[in-house]
Amino acid sequence: MRDRVETPSGLVLRRWTGGDAASVLAAFADPLIRRQSVTPVDTPPAAERWLAQRAERWADGSAFAFAVVDGADTVLGQVSVGPVDPHHANGWVSYWTTPAARGRGTASRACRALAHWAFTERGLFRLELGHRVDNPASCRVARAAGFAVEGLERQKLCYDGVRHDVETHARLVTDPEPAPG
């Protein structure tokens, strides 16, 4: 199973390494990324624990997280699939990008590459993802990566005491590849 995926656009998906702790810490300093973590990633040891958890999940086959990097190996974001349900061949996709990488198609290109990897390398049939309905940028990422809208989960998430609806999307291995761009 490949742990490095090179895309035609020059992005690379690669496994996180212990040397990425400073990049993880810098990424989680951003409020939009920070809220996606159940436990704070605000110290070097916390970043190292975050990386160790990704390595453990990769090793046990429950989740597969990739750093999204450019040609200079600068971390631009992350994409992952997990938890993986091997019985039903399903997985949950998540992604984030650093502030400098936003608005450039980085997340959608990385999600397309991750989906291809999950279908071909892991044999998954269905990938799912969700985003807050007040996050249109994440919706554009999902659609550009070929994920069809499937429904609305009312008041699923709670941030700072405010409930948020979540729009769900899915992509099947049998779906056509999304157009590049």
Short mmCIF file of N, CA and C in Angstrom, two decimals:
data_model
loop_
_atom_site.label_atom_id
_atom_site.label_comp_id
_atom_site.label_asym_id
_atom_site.label_seq_id
_atom_site.Cartn_x
_atom_site.Cartn_y
_atom_site.Cartn_z
N MET A 1 0.84 -1.17 0.00
CA MET A 1 0.00 0.00 0.00
C MET A 1 0.89 1.24 0.00
N ARG A 2 0.63 2.11 -0.95
CA ARG A 2 1.44 3.32 -1.05
C ARG A 2 1.16 4.27 0.11
N ASP A 3 2.20 4.90 0.62
CA ASP A 3 2.03 5.92 1.65
C ASP A 3 2.50 7.29 1.16
N ARG A 4 2.61 7.39 -0.16
CA ARG A 4 2.98 8.65 -0.81
C ARG A 4 2.26 8.69 -2.16
N VAL A 5 1.56 9.78 -2.40
CA VAL A 5 0.80 9.96 -3.63
C VAL A 5 1.20 11.28 -4.25
N GLU A 6 1.71 11.24 -5.46
CA GLU A 6 2.06 12.46 -6.19
C GLU A 6 0.94 12.77 -7.16
N THR A 7 0.52 14.03 -7.20
CA THR A 7 -0.59 14.42 -8.06
C THR A 7 -0.05 15.16 -9.28
N PRO A 8 -0.81 15.18 -10.36
CA PRO A 8 -0.38 15.91 -11.56
C PRO A 8 -0.19 17.41 -11.30
N SER A 9 -0.91 17.94 -10.29
CA SER A 9 -0.81 19.37 -10.00
C SER A 9 0.42 19.74 -9.18
N GLY A 10 1.21 18.73 -8.77
CA GLY A 10 2.41 19.01 -7.99
C GLY A 10 2.24 18.82 -6.50
N LEU A 11 1.00 18.63 -6.04
CA LEU A 11 0.80 18.33 -4.62
C LEU A 11 1.26 16.90 -4.35
N VAL A 12 1.71 16.68 -3.14
CA VAL A 12 2.09 15.35 -2.69
C VAL A 12 1.34 15.05 -1.41
N LEU A 13 0.75 13.87 -1.35
CA LEU A 13 0.18 13.35 -0.11
C LEU A 13 1.20 12.35 0.42
N ARG A 14 1.64 12.57 1.66
CA ARG A 14 2.60 11.64 2.25
C ARG A 14 2.23 11.43 3.71
N ARG A 15 2.68 10.31 4.24
CA ARG A 15 2.42 10.06 5.65
C ARG A 15 3.07 11.13 6.50
N TRP A 16 2.39 11.45 7.59
CA TRP A 16 2.98 12.37 8.56
C TRP A 16 4.21 11.71 9.18
N THR A 17 5.20 12.52 9.54
CA THR A 17 6.40 12.02 10.21
C THR A 17 6.61 12.81 11.49
N GLY A 18 7.47 12.28 12.35
CA GLY A 18 7.80 12.98 13.59
C GLY A 18 8.40 14.36 13.34
N GLY A 19 9.03 14.53 12.19
CA GLY A 19 9.62 15.82 11.84
C GLY A 19 8.60 16.89 11.49
N ASP A 20 7.32 16.54 11.44
CA ASP A 20 6.26 17.50 11.10
C ASP A 20 5.66 18.20 12.31
N ALA A 21 6.19 17.96 13.49
CA ALA A 21 5.58 18.52 14.70
C ALA A 21 5.45 20.05 14.65
N ALA A 22 6.48 20.74 14.20
CA ALA A 22 6.41 22.21 14.15
C ALA A 22 5.34 22.67 13.16
N SER A 23 5.19 21.97 12.04
CA SER A 23 4.16 22.33 11.06
C SER A 23 2.76 22.07 11.62
N VAL A 24 2.60 20.98 12.34
CA VAL A 24 1.30 20.67 12.96
C VAL A 24 0.97 21.73 14.00
N LEU A 25 1.92 22.07 14.83
CA LEU A 25 1.70 23.09 15.85
C LEU A 25 1.31 24.43 15.22
N ALA A 26 2.00 24.81 14.16
CA ALA A 26 1.67 26.06 13.47
C ALA A 26 0.27 26.00 12.85
N ALA A 27 -0.09 24.86 12.27
CA ALA A 27 -1.42 24.73 11.66
C ALA A 27 -2.51 24.87 12.70
N PHE A 28 -2.34 24.23 13.85
CA PHE A 28 -3.37 24.27 14.89
C PHE A 28 -3.41 25.59 15.64
N ALA A 29 -2.50 26.50 15.35
CA ALA A 29 -2.60 27.85 15.89
C ALA A 29 -3.73 28.62 15.21
N ASP A 30 -4.14 28.17 14.03
CA ASP A 30 -5.23 28.80 13.29
C ASP A 30 -6.56 28.41 13.94
N PRO A 31 -7.42 29.37 14.26
CA PRO A 31 -8.70 29.05 14.92
C PRO A 31 -9.59 28.10 14.12
N LEU A 32 -9.56 28.18 12.80
CA LEU A 32 -10.40 27.30 11.99
C LEU A 32 -9.96 25.84 12.09
N ILE A 33 -8.68 25.62 12.23
CA ILE A 33 -8.17 24.26 12.37
C ILE A 33 -8.28 23.81 13.82
N ARG A 34 -7.98 24.71 14.74
CA ARG A 34 -7.99 24.38 16.17
C ARG A 34 -9.33 23.80 16.59
N ARG A 35 -10.44 24.32 16.08
CA ARG A 35 -11.76 23.84 16.51
C ARG A 35 -12.05 22.43 16.01
N GLN A 36 -11.24 21.91 15.08
CA GLN A 36 -11.47 20.56 14.57
C GLN A 36 -10.86 19.48 15.44
N SER A 37 -10.12 19.87 16.45
CA SER A 37 -9.47 18.90 17.31
C SER A 37 -10.20 18.78 18.64
N VAL A 38 -10.44 17.55 19.07
CA VAL A 38 -11.10 17.31 20.35
C VAL A 38 -10.19 17.75 21.50
N THR A 39 -8.89 17.46 21.37
CA THR A 39 -7.94 17.87 22.39
C THR A 39 -7.04 18.95 21.80
N PRO A 40 -6.65 19.92 22.61
CA PRO A 40 -5.81 21.01 22.09
C PRO A 40 -4.47 20.50 21.55
N VAL A 41 -4.06 21.10 20.45
CA VAL A 41 -2.74 20.84 19.87
C VAL A 41 -2.02 22.19 19.92
N ASP A 42 -1.56 22.54 21.13
CA ASP A 42 -1.03 23.88 21.37
C ASP A 42 0.36 23.91 22.00
N THR A 43 0.99 22.74 22.07
CA THR A 43 2.36 22.66 22.58
C THR A 43 3.12 21.64 21.73
N PRO A 44 4.44 21.70 21.72
CA PRO A 44 5.19 20.67 20.97
C PRO A 44 4.83 19.24 21.39
N PRO A 45 4.71 18.93 22.70
CA PRO A 45 4.32 17.56 23.04
C PRO A 45 2.92 17.19 22.52
N ALA A 46 2.00 18.14 22.50
CA ALA A 46 0.66 17.87 21.97
C ALA A 46 0.73 17.58 20.47
N ALA A 47 1.56 18.31 19.75
CA ALA A 47 1.73 18.06 18.31
C ALA A 47 2.35 16.68 18.09
N GLU A 48 3.30 16.31 18.93
CA GLU A 48 3.91 14.98 18.82
C GLU A 48 2.89 13.88 19.11
N ARG A 49 2.00 14.11 20.09
CA ARG A 49 0.94 13.13 20.38
C ARG A 49 -0.02 13.02 19.19
N TRP A 50 -0.36 14.16 18.58
CA TRP A 50 -1.26 14.16 17.42
C TRP A 50 -0.64 13.31 16.31
N LEU A 51 0.65 13.50 16.06
CA LEU A 51 1.34 12.71 15.03
C LEU A 51 1.39 11.24 15.41
N ALA A 52 1.66 10.93 16.66
CA ALA A 52 1.72 9.54 17.11
C ALA A 52 0.37 8.85 16.94
N GLN A 53 -0.71 9.56 17.21
CA GLN A 53 -2.05 8.98 17.02
C GLN A 53 -2.29 8.64 15.55
N ARG A 54 -1.86 9.50 14.64
CA ARG A 54 -2.03 9.21 13.22
C ARG A 54 -1.22 7.97 12.83
N ALA A 55 -0.01 7.85 13.36
CA ALA A 55 0.82 6.68 13.06
C ALA A 55 0.20 5.40 13.62
N GLU A 56 -0.36 5.47 14.83
CA GLU A 56 -1.00 4.29 15.44
C GLU A 56 -2.21 3.85 14.62
N ARG A 57 -3.01 4.79 14.19
CA ARG A 57 -4.22 4.45 13.42
C ARG A 57 -3.84 3.88 12.04
N TRP A 58 -2.78 4.40 11.46
CA TRP A 58 -2.31 3.85 10.18
C TRP A 58 -1.88 2.40 10.40
N ALA A 59 -1.11 2.17 11.44
CA ALA A 59 -0.58 0.83 11.73
C ALA A 59 -1.70 -0.18 11.97
N ASP A 60 -2.77 0.24 12.65
CA ASP A 60 -3.84 -0.73 12.92
C ASP A 60 -4.92 -0.75 11.82
N GLY A 61 -4.75 0.08 10.79
CA GLY A 61 -5.66 0.06 9.65
C GLY A 61 -6.99 0.74 9.87
N SER A 62 -7.11 1.51 10.96
CA SER A 62 -8.40 2.15 11.25
C SER A 62 -8.56 3.52 10.59
N ALA A 63 -7.45 4.16 10.25
CA ALA A 63 -7.49 5.49 9.62
C ALA A 63 -6.16 5.76 8.94
N PHE A 64 -6.23 6.59 7.89
CA PHE A 64 -5.04 6.87 7.09
C PHE A 64 -4.98 8.38 6.84
N ALA A 65 -4.02 9.03 7.49
CA ALA A 65 -3.88 10.48 7.39
C ALA A 65 -2.63 10.82 6.60
N PHE A 66 -2.78 11.81 5.72
CA PHE A 66 -1.68 12.28 4.89
C PHE A 66 -1.43 13.76 5.13
N ALA A 67 -0.17 14.13 5.18
CA ALA A 67 0.20 15.54 5.07
C ALA A 67 0.09 15.89 3.59
N VAL A 68 -0.47 17.05 3.31
CA VAL A 68 -0.51 17.57 1.94
C VAL A 68 0.61 18.58 1.85
N VAL A 69 1.58 18.31 0.96
CA VAL A 69 2.76 19.16 0.86
C VAL A 69 2.97 19.59 -0.59
N ASP A 70 3.75 20.65 -0.74
CA ASP A 70 4.13 21.10 -2.08
C ASP A 70 5.47 20.48 -2.44
N GLY A 71 6.03 20.89 -3.56
CA GLY A 71 7.30 20.34 -4.04
C GLY A 71 8.47 20.59 -3.11
N ALA A 72 8.37 21.61 -2.26
CA ALA A 72 9.42 21.90 -1.29
C ALA A 72 9.17 21.22 0.05
N ASP A 73 8.17 20.35 0.11
CA ASP A 73 7.77 19.62 1.32
C ASP A 73 7.22 20.54 2.40
N THR A 74 6.65 21.67 2.00
CA THR A 74 5.97 22.56 2.94
C THR A 74 4.57 22.03 3.18
N VAL A 75 4.20 21.87 4.45
CA VAL A 75 2.87 21.36 4.78
C VAL A 75 1.82 22.42 4.45
N LEU A 76 0.88 22.03 3.58
CA LEU A 76 -0.22 22.90 3.17
C LEU A 76 -1.53 22.50 3.82
N GLY A 77 -1.58 21.27 4.35
CA GLY A 77 -2.82 20.79 4.96
C GLY A 77 -2.75 19.31 5.25
N GLN A 78 -3.94 18.74 5.46
CA GLN A 78 -4.04 17.30 5.71
C GLN A 78 -5.31 16.79 5.10
N VAL A 79 -5.28 15.53 4.68
CA VAL A 79 -6.47 14.79 4.27
C VAL A 79 -6.37 13.42 4.92
N SER A 80 -7.52 12.89 5.30
CA SER A 80 -7.51 11.57 5.91
C SER A 80 -8.80 10.84 5.62
N VAL A 81 -8.73 9.55 5.73
CA VAL A 81 -9.91 8.70 5.65
C VAL A 81 -9.89 7.82 6.89
N GLY A 82 -10.94 7.91 7.67
CA GLY A 82 -11.06 7.13 8.88
C GLY A 82 -12.11 7.73 9.78
N PRO A 83 -12.79 6.98 10.55
CA PRO A 83 -12.54 5.55 10.66
C PRO A 83 -12.97 4.79 9.42
N VAL A 84 -12.22 3.74 9.14
CA VAL A 84 -12.51 2.87 8.02
C VAL A 84 -13.32 1.68 8.55
N ASP A 85 -14.39 1.37 7.87
CA ASP A 85 -15.21 0.19 8.19
C ASP A 85 -14.91 -0.85 7.13
N PRO A 86 -14.03 -1.81 7.43
CA PRO A 86 -13.64 -2.78 6.40
C PRO A 86 -14.79 -3.71 5.97
N HIS A 87 -15.72 -3.98 6.86
CA HIS A 87 -16.84 -4.87 6.52
C HIS A 87 -17.70 -4.26 5.42
N HIS A 88 -18.02 -2.99 5.56
CA HIS A 88 -18.87 -2.31 4.58
C HIS A 88 -18.06 -1.54 3.53
N ALA A 89 -16.74 -1.52 3.68
CA ALA A 89 -15.85 -0.81 2.75
C ALA A 89 -16.17 0.67 2.66
N ASN A 90 -16.39 1.29 3.84
CA ASN A 90 -16.70 2.71 3.94
C ASN A 90 -15.60 3.43 4.70
N GLY A 91 -15.51 4.73 4.48
CA GLY A 91 -14.60 5.56 5.25
C GLY A 91 -15.10 6.98 5.31
N TRP A 92 -14.66 7.70 6.34
CA TRP A 92 -15.03 9.10 6.56
C TRP A 92 -13.84 9.97 6.18
N VAL A 93 -14.05 10.95 5.32
CA VAL A 93 -12.99 11.83 4.84
C VAL A 93 -13.00 13.13 5.63
N SER A 94 -11.83 13.58 6.00
CA SER A 94 -11.69 14.91 6.61
C SER A 94 -10.50 15.61 5.98
N TYR A 95 -10.52 16.93 6.09
CA TYR A 95 -9.45 17.72 5.48
C TYR A 95 -9.38 19.08 6.14
N TRP A 96 -8.21 19.67 6.08
CA TRP A 96 -8.02 21.08 6.42
C TRP A 96 -6.81 21.59 5.66
N THR A 97 -6.77 22.89 5.49
CA THR A 97 -5.61 23.53 4.85
C THR A 97 -5.15 24.68 5.72
N THR A 98 -3.88 24.96 5.61
CA THR A 98 -3.31 26.10 6.32
C THR A 98 -3.85 27.39 5.69
N PRO A 99 -3.85 28.49 6.42
CA PRO A 99 -4.36 29.74 5.85
C PRO A 99 -3.70 30.12 4.52
N ALA A 100 -2.40 29.88 4.40
CA ALA A 100 -1.69 30.25 3.17
C ALA A 100 -2.12 29.42 1.97
N ALA A 101 -2.67 28.22 2.21
CA ALA A 101 -3.04 27.33 1.11
C ALA A 101 -4.51 27.45 0.72
N ARG A 102 -5.29 28.21 1.47
CA ARG A 102 -6.73 28.29 1.21
C ARG A 102 -7.04 29.08 -0.05
N GLY A 103 -8.11 28.66 -0.70
CA GLY A 103 -8.58 29.38 -1.89
C GLY A 103 -7.80 29.08 -3.16
N ARG A 104 -6.94 28.08 -3.13
CA ARG A 104 -6.11 27.75 -4.29
C ARG A 104 -6.42 26.37 -4.87
N GLY A 105 -7.48 25.73 -4.37
CA GLY A 105 -7.83 24.40 -4.86
C GLY A 105 -7.04 23.28 -4.21
N THR A 106 -6.25 23.60 -3.21
CA THR A 106 -5.41 22.59 -2.55
C THR A 106 -6.26 21.47 -1.95
N ALA A 107 -7.27 21.83 -1.19
CA ALA A 107 -8.08 20.82 -0.49
C ALA A 107 -8.84 19.94 -1.48
N SER A 108 -9.41 20.53 -2.52
CA SER A 108 -10.17 19.70 -3.46
C SER A 108 -9.26 18.76 -4.24
N ARG A 109 -8.08 19.23 -4.64
CA ARG A 109 -7.14 18.35 -5.35
C ARG A 109 -6.66 17.23 -4.43
N ALA A 110 -6.40 17.58 -3.16
CA ALA A 110 -5.96 16.56 -2.21
C ALA A 110 -7.07 15.55 -1.93
N CYS A 111 -8.31 16.01 -1.83
CA CYS A 111 -9.43 15.08 -1.59
C CYS A 111 -9.66 14.16 -2.78
N ARG A 112 -9.49 14.69 -3.99
CA ARG A 112 -9.60 13.82 -5.18
C ARG A 112 -8.53 12.74 -5.14
N ALA A 113 -7.31 13.14 -4.81
CA ALA A 113 -6.21 12.16 -4.74
C ALA A 113 -6.44 11.15 -3.63
N LEU A 114 -6.93 11.62 -2.48
CA LEU A 114 -7.21 10.71 -1.37
C LEU A 114 -8.30 9.72 -1.76
N ALA A 115 -9.36 10.18 -2.42
CA ALA A 115 -10.44 9.28 -2.83
C ALA A 115 -9.91 8.21 -3.77
N HIS A 116 -9.11 8.62 -4.74
CA HIS A 116 -8.54 7.64 -5.66
C HIS A 116 -7.71 6.61 -4.90
N TRP A 117 -6.89 7.08 -3.96
CA TRP A 117 -6.07 6.20 -3.15
C TRP A 117 -6.95 5.23 -2.34
N ALA A 118 -7.98 5.76 -1.69
CA ALA A 118 -8.84 4.93 -0.85
C ALA A 118 -9.56 3.85 -1.67
N PHE A 119 -9.98 4.21 -2.87
CA PHE A 119 -10.67 3.24 -3.72
C PHE A 119 -9.71 2.19 -4.28
N THR A 120 -8.53 2.62 -4.70
CA THR A 120 -7.62 1.69 -5.36
C THR A 120 -6.69 0.96 -4.39
N GLU A 121 -6.20 1.65 -3.38
CA GLU A 121 -5.23 1.05 -2.46
C GLU A 121 -5.91 0.31 -1.30
N ARG A 122 -7.02 0.83 -0.82
CA ARG A 122 -7.70 0.24 0.34
C ARG A 122 -8.95 -0.54 -0.05
N GLY A 123 -9.37 -0.45 -1.30
CA GLY A 123 -10.54 -1.19 -1.74
C GLY A 123 -11.85 -0.70 -1.17
N LEU A 124 -11.90 0.56 -0.77
CA LEU A 124 -13.15 1.10 -0.23
C LEU A 124 -14.15 1.32 -1.35
N PHE A 125 -15.42 1.25 -1.01
CA PHE A 125 -16.50 1.45 -1.98
C PHE A 125 -17.15 2.81 -1.81
N ARG A 126 -17.27 3.27 -0.56
CA ARG A 126 -18.00 4.51 -0.27
C ARG A 126 -17.19 5.38 0.67
N LEU A 127 -17.10 6.66 0.32
CA LEU A 127 -16.46 7.66 1.18
C LEU A 127 -17.50 8.71 1.54
N GLU A 128 -17.49 9.13 2.79
CA GLU A 128 -18.44 10.12 3.27
C GLU A 128 -17.69 11.29 3.88
N LEU A 129 -18.33 12.44 3.91
CA LEU A 129 -17.80 13.59 4.63
C LEU A 129 -18.96 14.50 4.99
N GLY A 130 -18.69 15.41 5.90
CA GLY A 130 -19.70 16.38 6.30
C GLY A 130 -19.04 17.71 6.61
N HIS A 131 -19.82 18.78 6.48
CA HIS A 131 -19.33 20.12 6.82
C HIS A 131 -20.48 20.95 7.37
N ARG A 132 -20.13 21.92 8.19
CA ARG A 132 -21.16 22.84 8.69
C ARG A 132 -21.77 23.58 7.51
N VAL A 133 -23.08 23.82 7.57
CA VAL A 133 -23.72 24.50 6.44
C VAL A 133 -23.27 25.96 6.34
N ASP A 134 -22.70 26.50 7.40
CA ASP A 134 -22.19 27.87 7.33
C ASP A 134 -20.73 27.91 6.86
N ASN A 135 -20.29 26.83 6.22
CA ASN A 135 -18.93 26.76 5.68
C ASN A 135 -19.00 26.45 4.18
N PRO A 136 -19.38 27.44 3.37
CA PRO A 136 -19.52 27.18 1.93
C PRO A 136 -18.21 26.78 1.25
N ALA A 137 -17.07 27.19 1.79
CA ALA A 137 -15.80 26.81 1.18
C ALA A 137 -15.60 25.30 1.26
N SER A 138 -15.97 24.70 2.39
CA SER A 138 -15.83 23.27 2.53
C SER A 138 -16.80 22.54 1.60
N CYS A 139 -17.96 23.11 1.38
CA CYS A 139 -18.91 22.51 0.43
C CYS A 139 -18.32 22.53 -0.98
N ARG A 140 -17.68 23.64 -1.36
CA ARG A 140 -17.06 23.71 -2.69
C ARG A 140 -15.96 22.67 -2.83
N VAL A 141 -15.20 22.45 -1.77
CA VAL A 141 -14.16 21.41 -1.79
C VAL A 141 -14.79 20.05 -2.05
N ALA A 142 -15.82 19.72 -1.29
CA ALA A 142 -16.47 18.41 -1.42
C ALA A 142 -17.01 18.21 -2.84
N ARG A 143 -17.70 19.20 -3.36
CA ARG A 143 -18.28 19.07 -4.70
C ARG A 143 -17.19 18.96 -5.77
N ALA A 144 -16.13 19.77 -5.64
CA ALA A 144 -15.04 19.73 -6.62
C ALA A 144 -14.31 18.39 -6.58
N ALA A 145 -14.34 17.72 -5.43
CA ALA A 145 -13.69 16.42 -5.30
C ALA A 145 -14.63 15.27 -5.68
N GLY A 146 -15.81 15.59 -6.17
CA GLY A 146 -16.73 14.56 -6.66
C GLY A 146 -17.67 13.98 -5.64
N PHE A 147 -17.82 14.62 -4.49
CA PHE A 147 -18.72 14.14 -3.45
C PHE A 147 -20.10 14.77 -3.64
N ALA A 148 -21.11 13.92 -3.81
CA ALA A 148 -22.48 14.37 -4.02
C ALA A 148 -23.15 14.68 -2.68
N VAL A 149 -23.99 15.70 -2.67
CA VAL A 149 -24.75 16.04 -1.47
C VAL A 149 -25.77 14.93 -1.22
N GLU A 150 -25.84 14.49 0.03
CA GLU A 150 -26.81 13.44 0.38
C GLU A 150 -27.85 13.89 1.39
N GLY A 151 -27.55 14.86 2.22
CA GLY A 151 -28.56 15.25 3.19
C GLY A 151 -28.06 16.22 4.23
N LEU A 152 -28.94 16.49 5.18
CA LEU A 152 -28.67 17.45 6.23
C LEU A 152 -28.85 16.78 7.59
N GLU A 153 -27.85 16.92 8.44
CA GLU A 153 -27.95 16.46 9.82
C GLU A 153 -28.15 17.70 10.69
N ARG A 154 -29.37 17.81 11.21
CA ARG A 154 -29.73 19.03 11.94
C ARG A 154 -29.02 19.10 13.28
N GLN A 155 -28.43 20.24 13.55
CA GLN A 155 -27.80 20.59 14.83
C GLN A 155 -26.86 19.51 15.34
N LYS A 156 -26.08 18.95 14.46
CA LYS A 156 -25.17 17.85 14.81
C LYS A 156 -23.98 18.30 15.64
N LEU A 157 -23.40 19.45 15.30
CA LEU A 157 -22.18 19.90 15.97
C LEU A 157 -22.47 21.07 16.90
N CYS A 158 -21.65 21.19 17.95
CA CYS A 158 -21.79 22.30 18.88
C CYS A 158 -20.42 22.94 19.10
N TYR A 159 -20.31 24.20 18.73
CA TYR A 159 -19.09 24.98 18.97
C TYR A 159 -19.45 26.21 19.78
N ASP A 160 -18.77 26.39 20.88
CA ASP A 160 -18.99 27.54 21.75
C ASP A 160 -20.46 27.69 22.13
N GLY A 161 -21.12 26.57 22.37
CA GLY A 161 -22.51 26.60 22.80
C GLY A 161 -23.52 26.81 21.70
N VAL A 162 -23.08 26.88 20.45
CA VAL A 162 -23.98 27.09 19.32
C VAL A 162 -24.06 25.80 18.51
N ARG A 163 -25.29 25.35 18.23
CA ARG A 163 -25.51 24.14 17.44
C ARG A 163 -25.42 24.48 15.95
N HIS A 164 -24.83 23.57 15.18
CA HIS A 164 -24.66 23.78 13.74
C HIS A 164 -25.20 22.59 12.96
N ASP A 165 -25.93 22.87 11.89
CA ASP A 165 -26.35 21.83 10.96
C ASP A 165 -25.15 21.40 10.12
N VAL A 166 -25.16 20.13 9.70
CA VAL A 166 -24.08 19.56 8.89
C VAL A 166 -24.67 18.99 7.61
N GLU A 167 -24.09 19.40 6.49
CA GLU A 167 -24.47 18.82 5.21
C GLU A 167 -23.55 17.63 4.94
N THR A 168 -24.14 16.50 4.57
CA THR A 168 -23.34 15.30 4.30
C THR A 168 -23.21 15.09 2.79
N HIS A 169 -22.07 14.54 2.43
CA HIS A 169 -21.74 14.24 1.03
C HIS A 169 -21.18 12.83 0.99
N ALA A 170 -21.23 12.21 -0.18
CA ALA A 170 -20.60 10.90 -0.35
C ALA A 170 -20.12 10.74 -1.78
N ARG A 171 -19.14 9.88 -1.92
CA ARG A 171 -18.62 9.52 -3.23
C ARG A 171 -18.45 8.01 -3.26
N LEU A 172 -18.91 7.40 -4.33
CA LEU A 172 -18.79 5.96 -4.51
C LEU A 172 -17.70 5.64 -5.51
N VAL A 173 -17.12 4.47 -5.37
CA VAL A 173 -16.09 4.06 -6.33
C VAL A 173 -16.65 4.03 -7.74
N THR A 174 -17.95 3.82 -7.89
CA THR A 174 -18.60 3.76 -9.20
C THR A 174 -18.95 5.13 -9.77
N ASP A 175 -18.79 6.19 -8.97
CA ASP A 175 -19.06 7.54 -9.46
C ASP A 175 -17.99 7.95 -10.47
N PRO A 176 -18.35 8.80 -11.43
CA PRO A 176 -17.33 9.26 -12.38
C PRO A 176 -16.29 10.12 -11.68
N GLU A 177 -15.09 10.11 -12.22
CA GLU A 177 -14.04 10.99 -11.70
C GLU A 177 -14.46 12.44 -11.91
N PRO A 178 -14.25 13.30 -10.93
CA PRO A 178 -14.58 14.72 -11.13
C PRO A 178 -13.63 15.35 -12.15
N ALA A 179 -14.12 16.37 -12.81
CA ALA A 179 -13.28 17.09 -13.76
C ALA A 179 -12.17 17.81 -13.01
N PRO A 180 -10.95 17.80 -13.54
CA PRO A 180 -9.87 18.53 -12.86
C PRO A 180 -10.09 20.03 -12.95
N GLY A 181 -9.46 20.73 -12.00
CA GLY A 181 -9.52 22.19 -12.07
C GLY A 181 -10.22 22.82 -10.93
#
